[in-house]
């Protein structure tokens, strides 16, 4: 029997407890032994909770208990989560988490500490919720050199964009709806402005390219600039608008960014609706591989956390397959240099647009508005052209193989 | 340094050699040591092959060489592949393969033998080609009870159905085209009649439900009965026709079968075109997870084989995560009992159809032809109804949550 502790009894923590209880037979069988929760750390009171007897208020009890082999960090954020993770690893306990913020900011340090202590720091649930992405990338695609990763990494923004597209709801109304349904937080900034997607593409890119990539290195644009007009024009051209996190290997460098993209209605990403996530990974041998499913939610996230717990239990002092080195400041290039076709909505006349951009595909628009897709050019060129007296309302990349 | 042998220098074997060579830096780094091919076993002569010096004609050399730790079986079929796999495992060597026929027929025996000898028998490439499916199912979804698996498991038939749908090509012409492009073999029976998909759903189901499920237990229908008329009517109703392998847990039993299905044009499976594969796995915690990518091909398959080789190298005497028990003859139930809505094309008049089936959705058809979708009923009921004087031209399930 293995004893574990769950830090934090919020959505993720309580989901982990619930699934460990519900599927205990299969989980024990797969882990090769029973997994028993010895402590749940939370400062709050849960009077009606069936696991009441397990609650602890003091982390010292947990970190000093030699019986605890694995700690599930379900606190979130940086502060206490960082401190408890460090101290658990230092005490020779493996740590499992879904905390993308912590992994994106402190991943290389915590992985190094885990390696020194011969324990594991695992975070499958930090990207894609319940969808397996990190382990497939690290293990199943390990014979490949990774050329590109992109995907719909945030369920909240995808819910909002889907609502706008399917129901003609405007942005603020769709956001309000997402909040009512519990898909968006009362302060939705991290989702809406792309920070959450940014953390996830940082984690995937660090793993794929072997160096820690920090969120502050990544140009990040959210969806607050996407209007119903843009969605309408994109649809006329045969595209949906999706918020993508994306990274591409370019010679020895990597371009990483988060931004809304036009994706073809015939592509797989276009049918990923609502809170679903999808990640496309391109390897030089396997080509494109796509992973899709529920990107968040209590039970899906718990599913991924517990898979990591089982893995940690089966390899208490034995693994190295997730790792990357410290940041190399020169690795990440300016993503505006990445070639792309662009969707642009302006107040210019068609003739002015054609004069500045040459041959484009117009989506329509009358009088003082023109929406169109350009040929392939880099962002600097688009900026230069636009400085010639055209006011831009919207400007998004068109996903393609450039 | 680890020495391996590759048995068979056909498409898969030569792909493995090629990718091991091309991506040797990344592969060595991920395996923790250099992986060196010491022998390639093939009875044919390859005069211009750059790896000529590695060729061996005699399996005895390989099986008796204590330096060989991992054997890649890329022979295919049952005969020599089975014998060499058994003997390699008995000699304490791990075996890696993409041979779905062998795994589907002898999986439990070979897994048991590997366990006894404390080595690994790995076959990620046997399902989905390069797409990671087996490891995610066995490792990442291990906290879940699996309720259902279904997917497009055969690229050849999907290529043909896509060609029929997009280009109006008839079946025999599309098959001929697939053969010309190398997607179908000169004897296409195993693909066209669903045997290949059957082997793959057997492997996934054995892994998910813990008991060996043999192809002979699985009702298997291929695509030779799918006509352009059916594709046309299905499209009018908002569906594409896809060949699916499918298994569902029903109480303590499992229903497993292979058959063409109507899938909604709005679903993810409908956009999986050409030789792509997609597998949907439903867990009781995570919900639906989908894996997509190139289902076959030299380099994608090699990518998956080498990932297994790396895994075997890192766990020479240490793993058990892929396993299932021997067949339980009572586990698999008659899949005709599984409820479904049905697409049916008959020579009956609309009034006769409505008399027999009650309220249905007609796709059109005039005079002596009616194509329609029934309400939810099991296959026996459909059979009974049809015995009442209606000739059936086509009858396919409609994929849904029944």
JSON list of N, CA and C in Angstrom, two decimals, chain B residues 13-82:
[
{"chain": "B", "resi": 13, "resn": "UNK", "atom": "N", "xyz": [10.46, -2.55, -41.62]},
{"chain": "B", "resi": 13, "resn": "UNK", "atom": "CA", "xyz": [11.84, -2.77, -41.21]},
{"chain": "B", "resi": 13, "resn": "UNK", "atom": "C", "xyz": [12.79, -1.73, -41.77]},
{"chain": "B", "resi": 14, "resn": "UNK", "atom": "N", "xyz": [12.66, -1.43, -43.05]},
{"chain": "B", "resi": 14, "resn": "UNK", "atom": "CA", "xyz": [13.57, -0.44, -43.64]},
{"chain": "B", "resi": 14, "resn": "UNK", "atom": "C", "xyz": [13.27, 0.96, -43.10]},
{"chain": "B", "resi": 15, "resn": "UNK", "atom": "N", "xyz": [12.00, 1.22, -42.76]},
{"chain": "B", "resi": 15, "resn": "UNK", "atom": "CA", "xyz": [11.64, 2.50, -42.14]},
{"chain": "B", "resi": 15, "resn": "UNK", "atom": "C", "xyz": [12.30, 2.65, -40.78]},
{"chain": "B", "resi": 16, "resn": "UNK", "atom": "N", "xyz": [12.30, 1.58, -40.00]},
{"chain": "B", "resi": 16, "resn": "UNK", "atom": "CA", "xyz": [12.93, 1.61, -38.68]},
{"chain": "B", "resi": 16, "resn": "UNK", "atom": "C", "xyz": [14.42, 1.91, -38.81]},
{"chain": "B", "resi": 17, "resn": "UNK", "atom": "N", "xyz": [15.08, 1.24, -39.75]},
{"chain": "B", "resi": 17, "resn": "UNK", "atom": "CA", "xyz": [16.51, 1.45, -39.96]},
{"chain": "B", "resi": 17, "resn": "UNK", "atom": "C", "xyz": [16.78, 2.90, -40.37]},
{"chain": "B", "resi": 18, "resn": "UNK", "atom": "N", "xyz": [15.92, 3.39, -41.27]},
{"chain": "B", "resi": 18, "resn": "UNK", "atom": "CA", "xyz": [16.10, 4.75, -41.78]},
{"chain": "B", "resi": 18, "resn": "UNK", "atom": "C", "xyz": [15.93, 5.82, -40.68]},
{"chain": "B", "resi": 19, "resn": "UNK", "atom": "N", "xyz": [14.87, 5.69, -39.87]},
{"chain": "B", "resi": 19, "resn": "UNK", "atom": "CA", "xyz": [14.62, 6.70, -38.84]},
{"chain": "B", "resi": 19, "resn": "UNK", "atom": "C", "xyz": [15.66, 6.60, -37.71]},
{"chain": "B", "resi": 20, "resn": "UNK", "atom": "N", "xyz": [16.07, 5.39, -37.37]},
{"chain": "B", "resi": 20, "resn": "UNK", "atom": "CA", "xyz": [17.12, 5.23, -36.36]},
{"chain": "B", "resi": 20, "resn": "UNK", "atom": "C", "xyz": [18.39, 5.94, -36.80]},
{"chain": "B", "resi": 21, "resn": "UNK", "atom": "N", "xyz": [18.66, 5.90, -38.09]},
{"chain": "B", "resi": 21, "resn": "UNK", "atom": "CA", "xyz": [19.84, 6.54, -38.64]},
{"chain": "B", "resi": 21, "resn": "UNK", "atom": "C", "xyz": [19.66, 8.06, -38.66]},
{"chain": "B", "resi": 22, "resn": "UNK", "atom": "N", "xyz": [18.54, 8.50, -39.23]},
{"chain": "B", "resi": 22, "resn": "UNK", "atom": "CA", "xyz": [18.28, 9.93, -39.44]},
{"chain": "B", "resi": 22, "resn": "UNK", "atom": "C", "xyz": [18.19, 10.72, -38.14]},
{"chain": "B", "resi": 23, "resn": "UNK", "atom": "N", "xyz": [17.47, 10.17, -37.15]},
{"chain": "B", "resi": 23, "resn": "UNK", "atom": "CA", "xyz": [17.25, 10.88, -35.89]},
{"chain": "B", "resi": 23, "resn": "UNK", "atom": "C", "xyz": [18.10, 10.30, -34.77]},
{"chain": "B", "resi": 24, "resn": "UNK", "atom": "N", "xyz": [19.28, 9.79, -35.10]},
{"chain": "B", "resi": 24, "resn": "UNK", "atom": "CA", "xyz": [20.07, 9.05, -34.10]},
{"chain": "B", "resi": 24, "resn": "UNK", "atom": "C", "xyz": [20.43, 9.91, -32.89]},
{"chain": "B", "resi": 25, "resn": "UNK", "atom": "N", "xyz": [20.69, 11.19, -33.09]},
{"chain": "B", "resi": 25, "resn": "UNK", "atom": "CA", "xyz": [21.06, 12.06, -31.97]},
{"chain": "B", "resi": 25, "resn": "UNK", "atom": "C", "xyz": [19.96, 12.14, -30.94]},
{"chain": "B", "resi": 26, "resn": "UNK", "atom": "N", "xyz": [18.77, 12.49, -31.40]},
{"chain": "B", "resi": 26, "resn": "UNK", "atom": "CA", "xyz": [17.64, 12.63, -30.47]},
{"chain": "B", "resi": 26, "resn": "UNK", "atom": "C", "xyz": [17.30, 11.28, -29.85]},
{"chain": "B", "resi": 27, "resn": "UNK", "atom": "N", "xyz": [17.38, 10.21, -30.64]},
{"chain": "B", "resi": 27, "resn": "UNK", "atom": "CA", "xyz": [17.00, 8.89, -30.13]},
{"chain": "B", "resi": 27, "resn": "UNK", "atom": "C", "xyz": [17.97, 8.43, -29.04]},
{"chain": "B", "resi": 28, "resn": "UNK", "atom": "N", "xyz": [19.26, 8.62, -29.27]},
{"chain": "B", "resi": 28, "resn": "UNK", "atom": "CA", "xyz": [20.25, 8.24, -28.24]},
{"chain": "B", "resi": 28, "resn": "UNK", "atom": "C", "xyz": [20.03, 9.04, -26.97]},
{"chain": "B", "resi": 29, "resn": "UNK", "atom": "N", "xyz": [19.78, 10.34, -27.16]},
{"chain": "B", "resi": 29, "resn": "UNK", "atom": "CA", "xyz": [19.57, 11.21, -26.00]},
{"chain": "B", "resi": 29, "resn": "UNK", "atom": "C", "xyz": [18.37, 10.73, -25.19]},
{"chain": "B", "resi": 30, "resn": "UNK", "atom": "N", "xyz": [17.27, 10.40, -25.89]},
{"chain": "B", "resi": 30, "resn": "UNK", "atom": "CA", "xyz": [16.06, 9.99, -25.19]},
{"chain": "B", "resi": 30, "resn": "UNK", "atom": "C", "xyz": [16.17, 8.59, -24.59]},
{"chain": "B", "resi": 31, "resn": "UNK", "atom": "N", "xyz": [16.97, 7.74, -25.22]},
{"chain": "B", "resi": 31, "resn": "UNK", "atom": "CA", "xyz": [17.13, 6.38, -24.70]},
{"chain": "B", "resi": 31, "resn": "UNK", "atom": "C", "xyz": [18.18, 6.33, -23.60]},
{"chain": "B", "resi": 32, "resn": "UNK", "atom": "N", "xyz": [18.97, 7.38, -23.51]},
{"chain": "B", "resi": 32, "resn": "UNK", "atom": "CA", "xyz": [20.02, 7.40, -22.47]},
{"chain": "B", "resi": 32, "resn": "UNK", "atom": "C", "xyz": [21.29, 6.70, -22.93]},
{"chain": "B", "resi": 33, "resn": "UNK", "atom": "N", "xyz": [21.27, 6.13, -24.11]},
{"chain": "B", "resi": 33, "resn": "UNK", "atom": "CA", "xyz": [22.48, 5.51, -24.66]},
{"chain": "B", "resi": 33, "resn": "UNK", "atom": "C", "xyz": [22.28, 5.29, -26.17]},
{"chain": "B", "resi": 34, "resn": "UNK", "atom": "N", "xyz": [23.36, 4.97, -26.85]},
{"chain": "B", "resi": 34, "resn": "UNK", "atom": "CA", "xyz": [23.27, 4.76, -28.29]},
{"chain": "B", "resi": 34, "resn": "UNK", "atom": "C", "xyz": [22.56, 3.44, -28.59]},
{"chain": "B", "resi": 35, "resn": "UNK", "atom": "N", "xyz": [21.67, 3.45, -29.58]},
{"chain": "B", "resi": 35, "resn": "UNK", "atom": "CA", "xyz": [21.00, 2.23, -30.03]},
{"chain": "B", "resi": 35, "resn": "UNK", "atom": "C", "xyz": [21.61, 1.84, -31.37]},
{"chain": "B", "resi": 36, "resn": "UNK", "atom": "N", "xyz": [22.23, 0.67, -31.40]},
{"chain": "B", "resi": 36, "resn": "UNK", "atom": "CA", "xyz": [22.97, 0.28, -32.60]},
{"chain": "B", "resi": 36, "resn": "UNK", "atom": "C", "xyz": [22.35, -0.98, -33.21]},
{"chain": "B", "resi": 37, "resn": "UNK", "atom": "N", "xyz": [22.05, -0.92, -34.50]},
{"chain": "B", "resi": 37, "resn": "UNK", "atom": "CA", "xyz": [21.54, -2.11, -35.19]},
{"chain": "B", "resi": 37, "resn": "UNK", "atom": "C", "xyz": [22.72, -3.02, -35.50]},
{"chain": "B", "resi": 38, "resn": "UNK", "atom": "N", "xyz": [22.67, -4.22, -34.94]},
{"chain": "B", "resi": 38, "resn": "UNK", "atom": "CA", "xyz": [23.77, -5.16, -35.18]},
{"chain": "B", "resi": 38, "resn": "UNK", "atom": "C", "xyz": [23.45, -6.11, -36.35]},
{"chain": "B", "resi": 39, "resn": "UNK", "atom": "N", "xyz": [22.18, -6.46, -36.47]},
{"chain": "B", "resi": 39, "resn": "UNK", "atom": "CA", "xyz": [21.78, -7.35, -37.55]},
{"chain": "B", "resi": 39, "resn": "UNK", "atom": "C", "xyz": [20.47, -6.89, -38.19]},
{"chain": "B", "resi": 40, "resn": "UNK", "atom": "N", "xyz": [20.39, -7.12, -39.50]},
{"chain": "B", "resi": 40, "resn": "UNK", "atom": "CA", "xyz": [19.10, -7.04, -40.19]},
{"chain": "B", "resi": 40, "resn": "UNK", "atom": "C", "xyz": [18.88, -8.41, -40.82]},
{"chain": "B", "resi": 41, "resn": "UNK", "atom": "N", "xyz": [17.79, -9.05, -40.46]},
{"chain": "B", "resi": 41, "resn": "UNK", "atom": "CA", "xyz": [17.53, -10.39, -41.00]},
{"chain": "B", "resi": 41, "resn": "UNK", "atom": "C", "xyz": [16.61, -10.30, -42.21]},
{"chain": "B", "resi": 42, "resn": "UNK", "atom": "N", "xyz": [17.09, -10.74, -43.35]},
{"chain": "B", "resi": 42, "resn": "UNK", "atom": "CA", "xyz": [16.21, -10.82, -44.52]},
{"chain": "B", "resi": 42, "resn": "UNK", "atom": "C", "xyz": [16.85, -11.80, -45.49]},
{"chain": "B", "resi": 43, "resn": "UNK", "atom": "N", "xyz": [16.02, -12.64, -46.09]},
{"chain": "B", "resi": 43, "resn": "UNK", "atom": "CA", "xyz": [16.58, -13.64, -47.00]},
{"chain": "B", "resi": 43, "resn": "UNK", "atom": "C", "xyz": [16.88, -13.04, -48.37]},
{"chain": "B", "resi": 44, "resn": "UNK", "atom": "N", "xyz": [16.32, -11.84, -48.61]},
{"chain": "B", "resi": 44, "resn": "UNK", "atom": "CA", "xyz": [16.56, -11.23, -49.91]},
{"chain": "B", "resi": 44, "resn": "UNK", "atom": "C", "xyz": [17.93, -10.54, -49.95]},
{"chain": "B", "resi": 45, "resn": "UNK", "atom": "N", "xyz": [18.38, -10.24, -51.18]},
{"chain": "B", "resi": 45, "resn": "UNK", "atom": "CA", "xyz": [19.64, -9.52, -51.37]},
{"chain": "B", "resi": 45, "resn": "UNK", "atom": "C", "xyz": [19.33, -8.03, -51.58]},
{"chain": "B", "resi": 46, "resn": "UNK", "atom": "N", "xyz": [20.07, -7.16, -50.92]},
{"chain": "B", "resi": 46, "resn": "UNK", "atom": "CA", "xyz": [19.90, -5.72, -51.13]},
{"chain": "B", "resi": 46, "resn": "UNK", "atom": "C", "xyz": [21.27, -5.13, -51.46]},
{"chain": "B", "resi": 47, "resn": "UNK", "atom": "N", "xyz": [21.65, -5.26, -52.73]},
{"chain": "B", "resi": 47, "resn": "UNK", "atom": "CA", "xyz": [23.03, -4.93, -53.10]},
{"chain": "B", "resi": 47, "resn": "UNK", "atom": "C", "xyz": [23.40, -3.48, -52.87]},
{"chain": "B", "resi": 48, "resn": "UNK", "atom": "N", "xyz": [22.43, -2.58, -53.13]},
{"chain": "B", "resi": 48, "resn": "UNK", "atom": "CA", "xyz": [22.77, -1.16, -53.04]},
{"chain": "B", "resi": 48, "resn": "UNK", "atom": "C", "xyz": [22.50, -0.58, -51.66]},
{"chain": "B", "resi": 49, "resn": "UNK", "atom": "N", "xyz": [22.09, -1.41, -50.74]},
{"chain": "B", "resi": 49, "resn": "UNK", "atom": "CA", "xyz": [21.69, -0.91, -49.43]},
{"chain": "B", "resi": 49, "resn": "UNK", "atom": "C", "xyz": [22.90, -0.47, -48.63]},
{"chain": "B", "resi": 50, "resn": "UNK", "atom": "N", "xyz": [22.84, 0.74, -48.06]},
{"chain": "B", "resi": 50, "resn": "UNK", "atom": "CA", "xyz": [23.99, 1.23, -47.28]},
{"chain": "B", "resi": 50, "resn": "UNK", "atom": "C", "xyz": [24.23, 0.42, -46.00]},
{"chain": "B", "resi": 51, "resn": "UNK", "atom": "N", "xyz": [23.25, -0.39, -45.62]},
{"chain": "B", "resi": 51, "resn": "UNK", "atom": "CA", "xyz": [23.39, -1.17, -44.39]},
{"chain": "B", "resi": 51, "resn": "UNK", "atom": "C", "xyz": [23.74, -2.63, -44.70]},
{"chain": "B", "resi": 52, "resn": "UNK", "atom": "N", "xyz": [24.26, -2.86, -45.90]},
{"chain": "B", "resi": 52, "resn": "UNK", "atom": "CA", "xyz": [24.52, -4.20, -46.42]},
{"chain": "B", "resi": 52, "resn": "UNK", "atom": "C", "xyz": [25.31, -5.07, -45.44]},
{"chain": "B", "resi": 53, "resn": "UNK", "atom": "N", "xyz": [26.26, -4.46, -44.79]},
{"chain": "B", "resi": 53, "resn": "UNK", "atom": "CA", "xyz": [27.14, -5.23, -43.91]},
{"chain": "B", "resi": 53, "resn": "UNK", "atom": "C", "xyz": [26.41, -5.81, -42.70]},
{"chain": "B", "resi": 54, "resn": "UNK", "atom": "N", "xyz": [25.21, -5.27, -42.43]},
{"chain": "B", "resi": 54, "resn": "UNK", "atom": "CA", "xyz": [24.48, -5.73, -41.25]},
{"chain": "B", "resi": 54, "resn": "UNK", "atom": "C", "xyz": [23.59, -6.93, -41.54]},
{"chain": "B", "resi": 55, "resn": "UNK", "atom": "N", "xyz": [23.44, -7.27, -42.82]},
{"chain": "B", "resi": 55, "resn": "UNK", "atom": "CA", "xyz": [22.47, -8.31, -43.15]},
{"chain": "B", "resi": 55, "resn": "UNK", "atom": "C", "xyz": [22.92, -9.69, -42.70]},
{"chain": "B", "resi": 56, "resn": "UNK", "atom": "N", "xyz": [21.94, -10.41, -42.13]},
{"chain": "B", "resi": 56, "resn": "UNK", "atom": "CA", "xyz": [22.18, -11.79, -41.71]},
{"chain": "B", "resi": 56, "resn": "UNK", "atom": "C", "xyz": [21.11, -12.64, -42.37]},
{"chain": "B", "resi": 57, "resn": "UNK", "atom": "N", "xyz": [21.44, -13.89, -42.62]},
{"chain": "B", "resi": 57, "resn": "UNK", "atom": "CA", "xyz": [20.46, -14.77, -43.25]},
{"chain": "B", "resi": 57, "resn": "UNK", "atom": "C", "xyz": [19.89, -15.77, -42.25]},
{"chain": "B", "resi": 58, "resn": "UNK", "atom": "N", "xyz": [20.49, -15.83, -41.09]},
{"chain": "B", "resi": 58, "resn": "UNK", "atom": "CA", "xyz": [20.16, -16.92, -40.18]},
{"chain": "B", "resi": 58, "resn": "UNK", "atom": "C", "xyz": [19.71, -16.37, -38.82]},
{"chain": "B", "resi": 59, "resn": "UNK", "atom": "N", "xyz": [18.48, -16.67, -38.45]},
{"chain": "B", "resi": 59, "resn": "UNK", "atom": "CA", "xyz": [17.96, -16.20, -37.17]},
{"chain": "B", "resi": 59, "resn": "UNK", "atom": "C", "xyz": [18.77, -16.73, -35.98]},
{"chain": "B", "resi": 60, "resn": "UNK", "atom": "N", "xyz": [19.37, -17.92, -36.14]},
{"chain": "B", "resi": 60, "resn": "UNK", "atom": "CA", "xyz": [20.15, -18.51, -35.03]},
{"chain": "B", "resi": 60, "resn": "UNK", "atom": "C", "xyz": [21.27, -17.58, -34.57]},
{"chain": "B", "resi": 61, "resn": "UNK", "atom": "N", "xyz": [21.90, -16.91, -35.51]},
{"chain": "B", "resi": 61, "resn": "UNK", "atom": "CA", "xyz": [22.97, -15.96, -35.17]},
{"chain": "B", "resi": 61, "resn": "UNK", "atom": "C", "xyz": [22.44, -14.91, -34.19]},
{"chain": "B", "resi": 62, "resn": "UNK", "atom": "N", "xyz": [21.23, -14.43, -34.47]},
{"chain": "B", "resi": 62, "resn": "UNK", "atom": "CA", "xyz": [20.65, -13.35, -33.67]},
{"chain": "B", "resi": 62, "resn": "UNK", "atom": "C", "xyz": [20.20, -13.85, -32.31]},
{"chain": "B", "resi": 63, "resn": "UNK", "atom": "N", "xyz": [19.46, -14.94, -32.32]},
{"chain": "B", "resi": 63, "resn": "UNK", "atom": "CA", "xyz": [18.87, -15.39, -31.05]},
{"chain": "B", "resi": 63, "resn": "UNK", "atom": "C", "xyz": [19.96, -15.90, -30.10]},
{"chain": "B", "resi": 64, "resn": "UNK", "atom": "N", "xyz": [21.07, -16.33, -30.66]},
{"chain": "B", "resi": 64, "resn": "UNK", "atom": "CA", "xyz": [22.16, -16.82, -29.81]},
{"chain": "B", "resi": 64, "resn": "UNK", "atom": "C", "xyz": [23.19, -15.76, -29.45]},
{"chain": "B", "resi": 65, "resn": "UNK", "atom": "N", "xyz": [22.97, -14.54, -29.92]},
{"chain": "B", "resi": 65, "resn": "UNK", "atom": "CA", "xyz": [23.94, -13.48, -29.61]},
{"chain": "B", "resi": 65, "resn": "UNK", "atom": "C", "xyz": [23.50, -12.78, -28.32]},
{"chain": "B", "resi": 66, "resn": "UNK", "atom": "N", "xyz": [24.22, -12.96, -27.24]},
{"chain": "B", "resi": 66, "resn": "UNK", "atom": "CA", "xyz": [23.80, -12.37, -25.97]},
{"chain": "B", "resi": 66, "resn": "UNK", "atom": "C", "xyz": [23.85, -10.84, -25.97]},
{"chain": "B", "resi": 67, "resn": "UNK", "atom": "N", "xyz": [24.54, -10.24, -26.94]},
{"chain": "B", "resi": 67, "resn": "UNK", "atom": "CA", "xyz": [24.57, -8.78, -27.00]},
{"chain": "B", "resi": 67, "resn": "UNK", "atom": "C", "xyz": [23.23, -8.18, -27.44]},
{"chain": "B", "resi": 68, "resn": "UNK", "atom": "N", "xyz": [22.44, -8.97, -28.16]},
{"chain": "B", "resi": 68, "resn": "UNK", "atom": "CA", "xyz": [21.17, -8.44, -28.67]},
{"chain": "B", "resi": 68, "resn": "UNK", "atom": "C", "xyz": [20.15, -8.40, -27.53]},
{"chain": "B", "resi": 69, "resn": "UNK", "atom": "N", "xyz": [19.73, -7.16, -27.19]},
{"chain": "B", "resi": 69, "resn": "UNK", "atom": "CA", "xyz": [18.78, -6.99, -26.08]},
{"chain": "B", "resi": 69, "resn": "UNK", "atom": "C", "xyz": [17.35, -6.82, -26.58]},
{"chain": "B", "resi": 70, "resn": "UNK", "atom": "N", "xyz": [17.20, -6.25, -27.77]},
{"chain": "B", "resi": 70, "resn": "UNK", "atom": "CA", "xyz": [15.87, -5.96, -28.29]},
{"chain": "B", "resi": 70, "resn": "UNK", "atom": "C", "xyz": [15.80, -6.42, -29.75]},
{"chain": "B", "resi": 71, "resn": "UNK", "atom": "N", "xyz": [14.69, -7.10, -30.07]},
{"chain": "B", "resi": 71, "resn": "UNK", "atom": "CA", "xyz": [14.46, -7.57, -31.43]},
{"chain": "B", "resi": 71, "resn": "UNK", "atom": "C", "xyz": [13.24, -6.86, -32.00]},
{"chain": "B", "resi": 72, "resn": "UNK", "atom": "N", "xyz": [13.37, -6.27, -33.18]},
{"chain": "B", "resi": 72, "resn": "UNK", "atom": "CA", "xyz": [12.24, -5.66, -33.87]},
{"chain": "B", "resi": 72, "resn": "UNK", "atom": "C", "xyz": [11.70, -6.69, -34.87]},
{"chain": "B", "resi": 73, "resn": "UNK", "atom": "N", "xyz": [10.50, -7.18, -34.63]},
{"chain": "B", "resi": 73, "resn": "UNK", "atom": "CA", "xyz": [9.90, -8.14, -35.55]},
{"chain": "B", "resi": 73, "resn": "UNK", "atom": "C", "xyz": [9.10, -7.37, -36.60]},
{"chain": "B", "resi": 74, "resn": "UNK", "atom": "N", "xyz": [9.65, -7.30, -37.81]},
{"chain": "B", "resi": 74, "resn": "UNK", "atom": "CA", "xyz": [9.00, -6.57, -38.90]},
{"chain": "B", "resi": 74, "resn": "UNK", "atom": "C", "xyz": [8.76, -7.53, -40.07]},
{"chain": "B", "resi": 75, "resn": "UNK", "atom": "N", "xyz": [8.42, -8.77, -39.72]},
{"chain": "B", "resi": 75, "resn": "UNK", "atom": "CA", "xyz": [8.20, -9.80, -40.73]},
{"chain": "B", "resi": 75, "resn": "UNK", "atom": "C", "xyz": [6.73, -9.79, -41.16]},
{"chain": "B", "resi": 76, "resn": "UNK", "atom": "N", "xyz": [5.83, -9.68, -40.19]},
{"chain": "B", "resi": 76, "resn": "UNK", "atom": "CA", "xyz": [4.40, -9.68, -40.51]},
{"chain": "B", "resi": 76, "resn": "UNK", "atom": "C", "xyz": [3.84, -11.09, -40.55]},
{"chain": "B", "resi": 77, "resn": "UNK", "atom": "N", "xyz": [2.52, -11.20, -40.44]},
{"chain": "B", "resi": 77, "resn": "UNK", "atom": "CA", "xyz": [1.86, -12.51, -40.49]},
{"chain": "B", "resi": 77, "resn": "UNK", "atom": "C", "xyz": [2.14, -13.33, -39.25]},
{"chain": "B", "resi": 78, "resn": "UNK", "atom": "N", "xyz": [1.85, -14.62, -39.34]},
{"chain": "B", "resi": 78, "resn": "UNK", "atom": "CA", "xyz": [1.94, -15.47, -38.16]},
{"chain": "B", "resi": 78, "resn": "UNK", "atom": "C", "xyz": [3.19, -16.36, -38.16]},
{"chain": "B", "resi": 79, "resn": "UNK", "atom": "N", "xyz": [3.42, -17.11, -39.22]},
{"chain": "B", "resi": 79, "resn": "UNK", "atom": "CA", "xyz": [4.43, -18.17, -39.25]},
{"chain": "B", "resi": 79, "resn": "UNK", "atom": "C", "xyz": [5.77, -17.86, -38.60]},
{"chain": "B", "resi": 80, "resn": "UNK", "atom": "N", "xyz": [6.71, -17.36, -39.40]},
{"chain": "B", "resi": 80, "resn": "UNK", "atom": "CA", "xyz": [8.06, -17.09, -38.89]},
{"chain": "B", "resi": 80, "resn": "UNK", "atom": "C", "xyz": [8.00, -16.02, -37.79]},
{"chain": "B", "resi": 81, "resn": "UNK", "atom": "N", "xyz": [7.10, -15.06, -37.94]},
{"chain": "B", "resi": 81, "resn": "UNK", "atom": "CA", "xyz": [7.00, -13.98, -36.95]},
{"chain": "B", "resi": 81, "resn": "UNK", "atom": "C", "xyz": [6.71, -14.55, -35.57]},
{"chain": "B", "resi": 82, "resn": "UNK", "atom": "N", "xyz": [5.78, -15.50, -35.51]},
{"chain": "B", "resi": 82, "resn": "UNK", "atom": "CA", "xyz": [5.43, -16.11, -34.23]},
{"chain": "B", "resi": 82, "resn": "UNK", "atom": "C", "xyz": [6.61, -16.90, -33.66]}
]
